Amino acid sequence: MHRLVLLLTLILLPSVCGAQQRVEVWTYHFSPPFVLDDAQGLSQAFVELLNNNAANDYRFRFELVKLPRKRVDIRLARERPGVLLWATPNFFTAEQAANGKWSGPLLIDQQDFVSLPDAPFEYENPESLHNLVLGGVLGHRYEGLEADIASGAIKRQNAQGDLQNLEKLLSGRIGTLLIPRSTWLYYRKEKKLQDLYVSNTPLYQFTRHLWVADALGQAATQYLARFVENLPENPKWQILLFHYGLQPIATAQ
């Protein structure tokens, strides 16, 4: 009898596994807390929440795929099925997003100016940066400042990443830096940088969402919509927010 049960299990297992839909979750955000050096981080943890949620019931296998922004754009243009994680609607054209739907916001983020406490910088407008050296991240564009940077009115020094910029600030090589609040909150907690000053006025605010391709099909899109809707009450999500220091920018829907 036991051998018969085992035989039936082995026969049925491939068909059960084959019925599971693989779903790519794309991200082009490689900075902490989204991606960490140990290949973990908030993005991988979020994908695990999607996989382990009871409502999934083993129907979908979500897999994190880290891509440069240009390769994300190619997938959108080719109408590939997938989910885009931590994306901001304003950073995509209507044509790029036409074949999918945006979720409600997951995080309310912003580009913050951070400076030393003995030389606090308060942002008012681009002219308020004219006498400072601004730390930026290589390859990033900062909306509202690009004209003054191009003309040389704002002196910008680039670093490979946000942590290098923070180190330059602490050593006095730059006057202020721009950093997403999500990244700043993580480093403030991990590196104990609570004494640094954050301008009351950010450069701009933006929200982070899921974008879900219509090509995934109704079952997957409905699952994702309900998952995001219930996220504020999800205790595992709340634990992640606490772990990465992100409670101040979490949304309550």
PDB file of C-alpha atoms in Angstrom:
ATOM      1  CA  MET A   1       0.000   0.000   0.000  1.00  0.00           C
ATOM      2  CA  HIS A   2       2.777   2.423   0.962  1.00  0.00           C
ATOM      3  CA  ARG A   3       4.618   1.596  -2.266  1.00  0.00           C
ATOM      4  CA  LEU A   4       1.456   2.362  -4.247  1.00  0.00           C
ATOM      5  CA  VAL A   5       1.062   5.761  -2.554  1.00  0.00           C
ATOM      6  CA  LEU A   6       4.715   6.559  -3.230  1.00  0.00           C
ATOM      7  CA  LEU A   7       4.344   5.535  -6.869  1.00  0.00           C
ATOM      8  CA  LEU A   8       1.259   7.720  -7.326  1.00  0.00           C
ATOM      9  CA  THR A   9       3.069  10.654  -5.691  1.00  0.00           C
ATOM     10  CA  LEU A  10       6.003  10.317  -8.071  1.00  0.00           C
ATOM     11  CA  ILE A  11       3.650  10.138 -11.048  1.00  0.00           C
ATOM     12  CA  LEU A  12       1.564  13.147 -10.016  1.00  0.00           C
ATOM     13  CA  LEU A  13       4.406  15.385  -8.792  1.00  0.00           C
ATOM     14  CA  PRO A  14       5.643  16.483 -12.238  1.00  0.00           C
ATOM     15  CA  SER A  15       2.137  17.473 -13.323  1.00  0.00           C
ATOM     16  CA  VAL A  16       1.620  19.490 -10.127  1.00  0.00           C
ATOM     17  CA  CYS A  17       4.966  21.239 -10.513  1.00  0.00           C
ATOM     18  CA  GLY A  18       4.311  21.854 -14.188  1.00  0.00           C
ATOM     19  CA  ALA A  19       1.076  23.663 -13.366  1.00  0.00           C
ATOM     20  CA  GLN A  20       2.921  26.269 -11.315  1.00  0.00           C
ATOM     21  CA  GLN A  21       3.310  29.547 -13.229  1.00  0.00           C
ATOM     22  CA  ARG A  22       6.783  31.086 -13.190  1.00  0.00           C
ATOM     23  CA  VAL A  23       6.681  34.876 -12.848  1.00  0.00           C
ATOM     24  CA  GLU A  24       9.721  37.109 -13.310  1.00  0.00           C
ATOM     25  CA  VAL A  25       9.966  40.051 -10.901  1.00  0.00           C
ATOM     26  CA  TRP A  26      12.215  42.679 -12.476  1.00  0.00           C
ATOM     27  CA  THR A  27      14.137  45.303 -10.558  1.00  0.00           C
ATOM     28  CA  TYR A  28      16.697  47.863 -11.666  1.00  0.00           C
ATOM     29  CA  HIS A  29      17.234  49.191  -8.128  1.00  0.00           C
ATOM     30  CA  PHE A  30      20.548  47.788  -6.905  1.00  0.00           C
ATOM     31  CA  SER A  31      21.155  50.060  -3.890  1.00  0.00           C
ATOM     32  CA  PRO A  32      20.479  49.135  -0.254  1.00  0.00           C
ATOM     33  CA  PRO A  33      18.063  48.285   1.192  1.00  0.00           C
ATOM     34  CA  PHE A  34      16.708  46.759  -2.020  1.00  0.00           C
ATOM     35  CA  VAL A  35      19.824  44.718  -2.827  1.00  0.00           C
ATOM     36  CA  LEU A  36      22.604  43.952  -0.334  1.00  0.00           C
ATOM     37  CA  ASP A  37      26.080  42.509  -0.802  1.00  0.00           C
ATOM     38  CA  ASP A  38      24.985  39.053   0.359  1.00  0.00           C
ATOM     39  CA  ALA A  39      22.425  38.835  -2.499  1.00  0.00           C
ATOM     40  CA  GLN A  40      19.660  39.435   0.022  1.00  0.00           C
ATOM     41  CA  GLY A  41      17.798  42.654   0.703  1.00  0.00           C
ATOM     42  CA  LEU A  42      14.269  43.990   0.575  1.00  0.00           C
ATOM     43  CA  SER A  43      13.663  42.964  -3.054  1.00  0.00           C
ATOM     44  CA  GLN A  44      14.475  39.293  -2.432  1.00  0.00           C
ATOM     45  CA  ALA A  45      12.506  39.356   0.821  1.00  0.00           C
ATOM     46  CA  PHE A  46       9.496  40.846  -0.996  1.00  0.00           C
ATOM     47  CA  VAL A  47       9.614  38.073  -3.603  1.00  0.00           C
ATOM     48  CA  GLU A  48       9.697  35.501  -0.801  1.00  0.00           C
ATOM     49  CA  LEU A  49       6.576  37.119   0.668  1.00  0.00           C
ATOM     50  CA  LEU A  50       4.857  36.692  -2.695  1.00  0.00           C
ATOM     51  CA  ASN A  51       5.850  33.030  -2.850  1.00  0.00           C
ATOM     52  CA  ASN A  52       5.001  32.144   0.741  1.00  0.00           C
ATOM     53  CA  ASN A  53       1.697  33.983   1.051  1.00  0.00           C
ATOM     54  CA  ALA A  54      -1.138  31.567   1.813  1.00  0.00           C
ATOM     55  CA  ALA A  55      -3.270  32.948  -1.023  1.00  0.00           C
ATOM     56  CA  ASN A  56      -0.584  31.899  -3.510  1.00  0.00           C
ATOM     57  CA  ASP A  57      -1.241  28.225  -2.696  1.00  0.00           C
ATOM     58  CA  TYR A  58       1.772  27.183  -4.833  1.00  0.00           C
ATOM     59  CA  ARG A  59       0.123  28.518  -8.010  1.00  0.00           C
ATOM     60  CA  PHE A  60       2.920  30.993  -8.819  1.00  0.00           C
ATOM     61  CA  ARG A  61       6.697  30.866  -8.458  1.00  0.00           C
ATOM     62  CA  PHE A  62       8.040  34.416  -8.360  1.00  0.00           C
ATOM     63  CA  GLU A  63      11.721  34.873  -9.204  1.00  0.00           C
ATOM     64  CA  LEU A  64      13.736  38.076  -8.768  1.00  0.00           C
ATOM     65  CA  VAL A  65      15.563  39.198 -11.919  1.00  0.00           C
ATOM     66  CA  LYS A  66      18.005  42.111 -11.550  1.00  0.00           C
ATOM     67  CA  LEU A  67      18.330  44.116 -14.755  1.00  0.00           C
ATOM     68  CA  PRO A  68      19.778  47.447 -15.903  1.00  0.00           C
ATOM     69  CA  ARG A  69      17.063  49.986 -16.671  1.00  0.00           C
ATOM     70  CA  LYS A  70      17.659  49.708 -20.438  1.00  0.00           C
ATOM     71  CA  ARG A  71      16.949  45.968 -20.365  1.00  0.00           C
ATOM     72  CA  VAL A  72      13.764  46.613 -18.389  1.00  0.00           C
ATOM     73  CA  ASP A  73      12.715  49.032 -21.134  1.00  0.00           C
ATOM     74  CA  ILE A  74      13.336  46.327 -23.755  1.00  0.00           C
ATOM     75  CA  ARG A  75      11.118  43.868 -21.873  1.00  0.00           C
ATOM     76  CA  LEU A  76       8.354  46.457 -21.695  1.00  0.00           C
ATOM     77  CA  ALA A  77       8.645  47.222 -25.410  1.00  0.00           C
ATOM     78  CA  ARG A  78       8.430  43.516 -26.249  1.00  0.00           C
ATOM     79  CA  GLU A  79       5.394  43.081 -23.961  1.00  0.00           C
ATOM     80  CA  ARG A  80       7.083  40.368 -21.935  1.00  0.00           C
ATOM     81  CA  PRO A  81       5.066  38.959 -19.008  1.00  0.00           C
ATOM     82  CA  GLY A  82       6.459  40.017 -15.657  1.00  0.00           C
ATOM     83  CA  VAL A  83       6.280  42.300 -12.639  1.00  0.00           C
ATOM     84  CA  LEU A  84       8.319  45.469 -12.173  1.00  0.00           C
ATOM     85  CA  LEU A  85       9.213  46.082  -8.521  1.00  0.00           C
ATOM     86  CA  TRP A  86       9.716  49.480  -6.797  1.00  0.00           C
ATOM     87  CA  ALA A  87       8.917  51.343 -10.022  1.00  0.00           C
ATOM     88  CA  THR A  88       7.721  54.956 -10.190  1.00  0.00           C
ATOM     89  CA  PRO A  89       4.989  55.801 -12.732  1.00  0.00           C
ATOM     90  CA  ASN A  90       6.479  59.244 -13.457  1.00  0.00           C
ATOM     91  CA  PHE A  91       9.730  57.603 -14.578  1.00  0.00           C
ATOM     92  CA  PHE A  92       7.996  55.657 -17.375  1.00  0.00           C
ATOM     93  CA  THR A  93       6.135  56.886 -20.429  1.00  0.00           C
ATOM     94  CA  ALA A  94       2.470  56.092 -20.991  1.00  0.00           C
ATOM     95  CA  GLU A  95       3.519  53.932 -23.949  1.00  0.00           C
ATOM     96  CA  GLN A  96       5.920  51.886 -21.819  1.00  0.00           C
ATOM     97  CA  ALA A  97       3.270  51.192 -19.168  1.00  0.00           C
ATOM     98  CA  ALA A  98       0.352  50.711 -21.574  1.00  0.00           C
ATOM     99  CA  ASN A  99       0.352  46.897 -21.439  1.00  0.00           C
ATOM    100  CA  GLY A 100       0.043  46.578 -17.680  1.00  0.00           C
ATOM    101  CA  LYS A 101      -1.345  48.156 -14.548  1.00  0.00           C
ATOM    102  CA  TRP A 102       0.170  50.045 -11.646  1.00  0.00           C
ATOM    103  CA  SER A 103      -0.493  48.965  -8.083  1.00  0.00           C
ATOM    104  CA  GLY A 104      -1.085  51.382  -5.282  1.00  0.00           C
ATOM    105  CA  PRO A 105       2.080  52.814  -3.705  1.00  0.00           C
ATOM    106  CA  LEU A 106       4.260  50.510  -1.609  1.00  0.00           C
ATOM    107  CA  LEU A 107       6.620  53.225  -0.337  1.00  0.00           C
ATOM    108  CA  ILE A 108       6.538  57.030  -0.413  1.00  0.00           C
ATOM    109  CA  ASP A 109      10.125  58.010  -1.141  1.00  0.00           C
ATOM    110  CA  GLN A 110      11.991  61.245  -1.845  1.00  0.00           C
ATOM    111  CA  GLN A 111      15.405  62.573  -2.811  1.00  0.00           C
ATOM    112  CA  ASP A 112      16.868  64.010   0.386  1.00  0.00           C
ATOM    113  CA  PHE A 113      19.713  66.450   0.931  1.00  0.00           C
ATOM    114  CA  VAL A 114      21.959  65.241   3.773  1.00  0.00           C
ATOM    115  CA  SER A 115      24.707  67.368   5.323  1.00  0.00           C
ATOM    116  CA  LEU A 116      26.913  67.593   8.413  1.00  0.00           C
ATOM    117  CA  PRO A 117      25.265  68.831  11.628  1.00  0.00           C
ATOM    118  CA  ASP A 118      27.800  71.647  12.074  1.00  0.00           C
ATOM    119  CA  ALA A 119      27.134  72.879   8.517  1.00  0.00           C
ATOM    120  CA  PRO A 120      23.458  72.040   7.928  1.00  0.00           C
ATOM    121  CA  PHE A 121      22.135  72.627   4.425  1.00  0.00           C
ATOM    122  CA  GLU A 122      18.503  73.606   3.889  1.00  0.00           C
ATOM    123  CA  TYR A 123      17.363  73.303   0.284  1.00  0.00           C
ATOM    124  CA  GLU A 124      15.278  76.169  -1.103  1.00  0.00           C
ATOM    125  CA  ASN A 125      15.935  76.162  -4.847  1.00  0.00           C
ATOM    126  CA  PRO A 126      18.823  75.336  -7.222  1.00  0.00           C
ATOM    127  CA  GLU A 127      20.494  78.662  -6.390  1.00  0.00           C
ATOM    128  CA  SER A 128      20.876  77.581  -2.755  1.00  0.00           C
ATOM    129  CA  LEU A 129      23.397  74.968  -3.974  1.00  0.00           C
ATOM    130  CA  HIS A 130      25.625  77.390  -5.885  1.00  0.00           C
ATOM    131  CA  ASN A 131      28.222  77.758  -3.128  1.00  0.00           C
ATOM    132  CA  LEU A 132      28.391  74.066  -2.229  1.00  0.00           C
ATOM    133  CA  VAL A 133      29.871  70.894  -3.672  1.00  0.00           C
ATOM    134  CA  LEU A 134      26.998  68.471  -4.289  1.00  0.00           C
ATOM    135  CA  GLY A 135      27.584  64.739  -4.023  1.00  0.00           C
ATOM    136  CA  GLY A 136      25.704  62.666  -6.585  1.00  0.00           C
ATOM    137  CA  VAL A 137      25.745  59.075  -7.808  1.00  0.00           C
ATOM    138  CA  LEU A 138      27.363  58.336 -11.150  1.00  0.00           C
ATOM    139  CA  GLY A 139      24.793  58.014 -13.927  1.00  0.00           C
ATOM    140  CA  HIS A 140      21.919  59.519 -11.944  1.00  0.00           C
ATOM    141  CA  ARG A 141      20.008  62.551 -13.192  1.00  0.00           C
ATOM    142  CA  TYR A 142      18.525  64.974 -10.678  1.00  0.00           C
ATOM    143  CA  GLU A 143      15.371  66.612 -11.965  1.00  0.00           C
ATOM    144  CA  GLY A 144      15.385  70.377 -11.468  1.00  0.00           C
ATOM    145  CA  LEU A 145      19.171  70.659 -11.068  1.00  0.00           C
ATOM    146  CA  GLU A 146      20.506  69.445 -14.416  1.00  0.00           C
ATOM    147  CA  ALA A 147      20.623  72.876 -16.091  1.00  0.00           C
ATOM    148  CA  ASP A 148      22.655  74.393 -13.243  1.00  0.00           C
ATOM    149  CA  ILE A 149      24.940  71.351 -13.134  1.00  0.00           C
ATOM    150  CA  ALA A 150      25.533  71.562 -16.895  1.00  0.00           C
ATOM    151  CA  SER A 151      26.354  75.282 -16.691  1.00  0.00           C
ATOM    152  CA  GLY A 152      28.752  74.741 -13.788  1.00  0.00           C
ATOM    153  CA  ALA A 153      26.682  76.834 -11.383  1.00  0.00           C
ATOM    154  CA  ILE A 154      26.302  73.714  -9.225  1.00  0.00           C
ATOM    155  CA  LYS A 155      29.546  71.838  -8.646  1.00  0.00           C
ATOM    156  CA  ARG A 156      28.700  68.135  -8.649  1.00  0.00           C
ATOM    157  CA  GLN A 157      31.066  65.358  -7.598  1.00  0.00           C
ATOM    158  CA  ASN A 158      30.066  61.805  -8.444  1.00  0.00           C
ATOM    159  CA  ALA A 159      30.603  58.632  -6.456  1.00  0.00           C
ATOM    160  CA  GLN A 160      29.926  55.016  -7.384  1.00  0.00           C
ATOM    161  CA  GLY A 161      27.217  54.701  -4.742  1.00  0.00           C
ATOM    162  CA  ASP A 162      25.427  56.290  -1.811  1.00  0.00           C
ATOM    163  CA  LEU A 163      27.710  54.821   0.855  1.00  0.00           C
ATOM    164  CA  GLN A 164      30.776  56.316  -0.845  1.00  0.00           C
ATOM    165  CA  ASN A 165      28.991  59.675  -0.908  1.00  0.00           C
ATOM    166  CA  LEU A 166      28.269  59.450   2.812  1.00  0.00           C
ATOM    167  CA  GLU A 167      31.938  58.713   3.448  1.00  0.00           C
ATOM    168  CA  LYS A 168      32.914  61.775   1.375  1.00  0.00           C
ATOM    169  CA  LEU A 169      30.485  63.902   3.376  1.00  0.00           C
ATOM    170  CA  LEU A 170      31.876  62.677   6.695  1.00  0.00           C
ATOM    171  CA  SER A 171      35.413  63.482   5.524  1.00  0.00           C
ATOM    172  CA  GLY A 172      34.385  67.010   4.492  1.00  0.00           C
ATOM    173  CA  ARG A 173      34.996  66.583   0.758  1.00  0.00           C
ATOM    174  CA  ILE A 174      31.435  67.593  -0.206  1.00  0.00           C
ATOM    175  CA  GLY A 175      28.975  70.026   1.336  1.00  0.00           C
ATOM    176  CA  THR A 176      25.797  67.997   0.878  1.00  0.00           C
ATOM    177  CA  LEU A 177      24.604  64.927  -0.991  1.00  0.00           C
ATOM    178  CA  LEU A 178      21.446  63.605  -2.588  1.00  0.00           C
ATOM    179  CA  ILE A 179      20.182  60.208  -1.491  1.00  0.00           C
ATOM    180  CA  PRO A 180      16.808  58.431  -1.681  1.00  0.00           C
ATOM    181  CA  ARG A 181      15.154  58.446   1.718  1.00  0.00           C
ATOM    182  CA  SER A 182      14.717  54.655   1.538  1.00  0.00           C
ATOM    183  CA  THR A 183      18.495  54.262   1.261  1.00  0.00           C
ATOM    184  CA  TRP A 184      19.175  56.967   3.840  1.00  0.00           C
ATOM    185  CA  LEU A 185      16.881  55.347   6.421  1.00  0.00           C
ATOM    186  CA  TYR A 186      18.672  52.026   5.937  1.00  0.00           C
ATOM    187  CA  TYR A 187      22.172  53.502   6.310  1.00  0.00           C
ATOM    188  CA  ARG A 188      21.092  55.702   9.217  1.00  0.00           C
ATOM    189  CA  LYS A 189      20.043  52.562  11.092  1.00  0.00           C
ATOM    190  CA  GLU A 190      22.914  50.306  10.006  1.00  0.00           C
ATOM    191  CA  LYS A 191      25.756  52.858  10.212  1.00  0.00           C
ATOM    192  CA  LYS A 192      24.370  54.845  13.181  1.00  0.00           C
ATOM    193  CA  LEU A 193      24.303  58.162  11.303  1.00  0.00           C
ATOM    194  CA  GLN A 194      21.465  59.760  13.260  1.00  0.00           C
ATOM    195  CA  ASP A 195      23.478  62.958  13.840  1.00  0.00           C
ATOM    196  CA  LEU A 196      23.588  63.946  10.169  1.00  0.00           C
ATOM    197  CA  TYR A 197      21.219  66.713   9.087  1.00  0.00           C
ATOM    198  CA  VAL A 198      18.419  66.162   6.558  1.00  0.00           C
ATOM    199  CA  SER A 199      16.916  69.166   4.785  1.00  0.00           C
ATOM    200  CA  ASN A 200      13.246  69.768   5.543  1.00  0.00           C
ATOM    201  CA  THR A 201      12.690  70.284   1.816  1.00  0.00           C
ATOM    202  CA  PRO A 202      13.634  67.398  -0.493  1.00  0.00           C
ATOM    203  CA  LEU A 203      14.522  67.789  -4.150  1.00  0.00           C
ATOM    204  CA  TYR A 204      11.332  65.896  -5.028  1.00  0.00           C
ATOM    205  CA  GLN A 205       9.054  63.122  -3.784  1.00  0.00           C
ATOM    206  CA  PHE A 206       8.136  59.939  -5.619  1.00  0.00           C
ATOM    207  CA  THR A 207       6.232  56.742  -4.926  1.00  0.00           C
ATOM    208  CA  ARG A 208       7.338  53.154  -5.483  1.00  0.00           C
ATOM    209  CA  HIS A 209       4.848  50.669  -6.949  1.00  0.00           C
ATOM    210  CA  LEU A 210       4.443  47.337  -8.662  1.00  0.00           C
ATOM    211  CA  TRP A 211       3.765  47.379 -12.377  1.00  0.00           C
ATOM    212  CA  VAL A 212       2.054  44.152 -13.461  1.00  0.00           C
ATOM    213  CA  ALA A 213       1.990  43.071 -17.109  1.00  0.00           C
ATOM    214  CA  ASP A 214      -1.425  42.121 -18.484  1.00  0.00           C
ATOM    215  CA  ALA A 215       0.268  39.195 -20.252  1.00  0.00           C
ATOM    216  CA  LEU A 216       0.605  37.387 -16.906  1.00  0.00           C
ATOM    217  CA  GLY A 217      -3.071  36.492 -17.056  1.00  0.00           C
ATOM    218  CA  GLN A 218      -6.044  37.140 -14.822  1.00  0.00           C
ATOM    219  CA  ALA A 219      -5.172  34.736 -12.000  1.00  0.00           C
ATOM    220  CA  ALA A 220      -1.720  36.222 -11.391  1.00  0.00           C
ATOM    221  CA  THR A 221      -2.830  39.837 -11.738  1.00  0.00           C
ATOM    222  CA  GLN A 222      -5.707  39.313  -9.301  1.00  0.00           C
ATOM    223  CA  TYR A 223      -3.407  37.606  -6.802  1.00  0.00           C
ATOM    224  CA  LEU A 224      -0.936  40.500  -6.963  1.00  0.00           C
ATOM    225  CA  ALA A 225      -3.678  43.127  -6.634  1.00  0.00           C
ATOM    226  CA  ARG A 226      -5.049  41.489  -3.482  1.00  0.00           C
ATOM    227  CA  PHE A 227      -1.552  40.960  -2.091  1.00  0.00           C
ATOM    228  CA  VAL A 228      -0.747  44.682  -2.369  1.00  0.00           C
ATOM    229  CA  GLU A 229      -4.168  45.649  -1.016  1.00  0.00           C
ATOM    230  CA  ASN A 230      -3.577  43.531   2.104  1.00  0.00           C
ATOM    231  CA  LEU A 231       0.087  44.476   2.510  1.00  0.00           C
ATOM    232  CA  PRO A 232      -0.366  47.090   5.285  1.00  0.00           C
ATOM    233  CA  GLU A 233      -1.938  44.390   7.497  1.00  0.00           C
ATOM    234  CA  ASN A 234       0.674  41.764   6.620  1.00  0.00           C
ATOM    235  CA  PRO A 235       2.783  41.173   9.780  1.00  0.00           C
ATOM    236  CA  LYS A 236       5.721  39.812   7.766  1.00  0.00           C
ATOM    237  CA  TRP A 237       5.797  43.023   5.716  1.00  0.00           C
ATOM    238  CA  GLN A 238       5.776  45.053   8.926  1.00  0.00           C
ATOM    239  CA  ILE A 239       8.750  43.036  10.193  1.00  0.00           C
ATOM    240  CA  LEU A 240      10.648  43.814   6.978  1.00  0.00           C
ATOM    241  CA  LEU A 241       9.885  47.520   7.289  1.00  0.00           C
ATOM    242  CA  PHE A 242      11.227  47.504  10.851  1.00  0.00           C
ATOM    243  CA  HIS A 243      14.294  45.466   9.890  1.00  0.00           C
ATOM    244  CA  TYR A 244      15.299  47.908   7.146  1.00  0.00           C
ATOM    245  CA  GLY A 245      14.216  51.046   9.019  1.00  0.00           C
ATOM    246  CA  LEU A 246      11.535  51.943   6.481  1.00  0.00           C
ATOM    247  CA  GLN A 247       8.448  52.459   8.655  1.00  0.00           C
ATOM    248  CA  PRO A 248       8.528  56.268   8.099  1.00  0.00           C
ATOM    249  CA  ILE A 249       7.936  55.867   4.342  1.00  0.00           C
ATOM    250  CA  ALA A 250       5.512  52.928   4.343  1.00  0.00           C
ATOM    251  CA  THR A 251       2.015  53.529   3.030  1.00  0.00           C
ATOM    252  CA  ALA A 252      -1.286  52.737   4.704  1.00  0.00           C
ATOM    253  CA  GLN A 253      -3.838  51.991   2.014  1.00  0.00           C
TER     254      GLN A 253
END
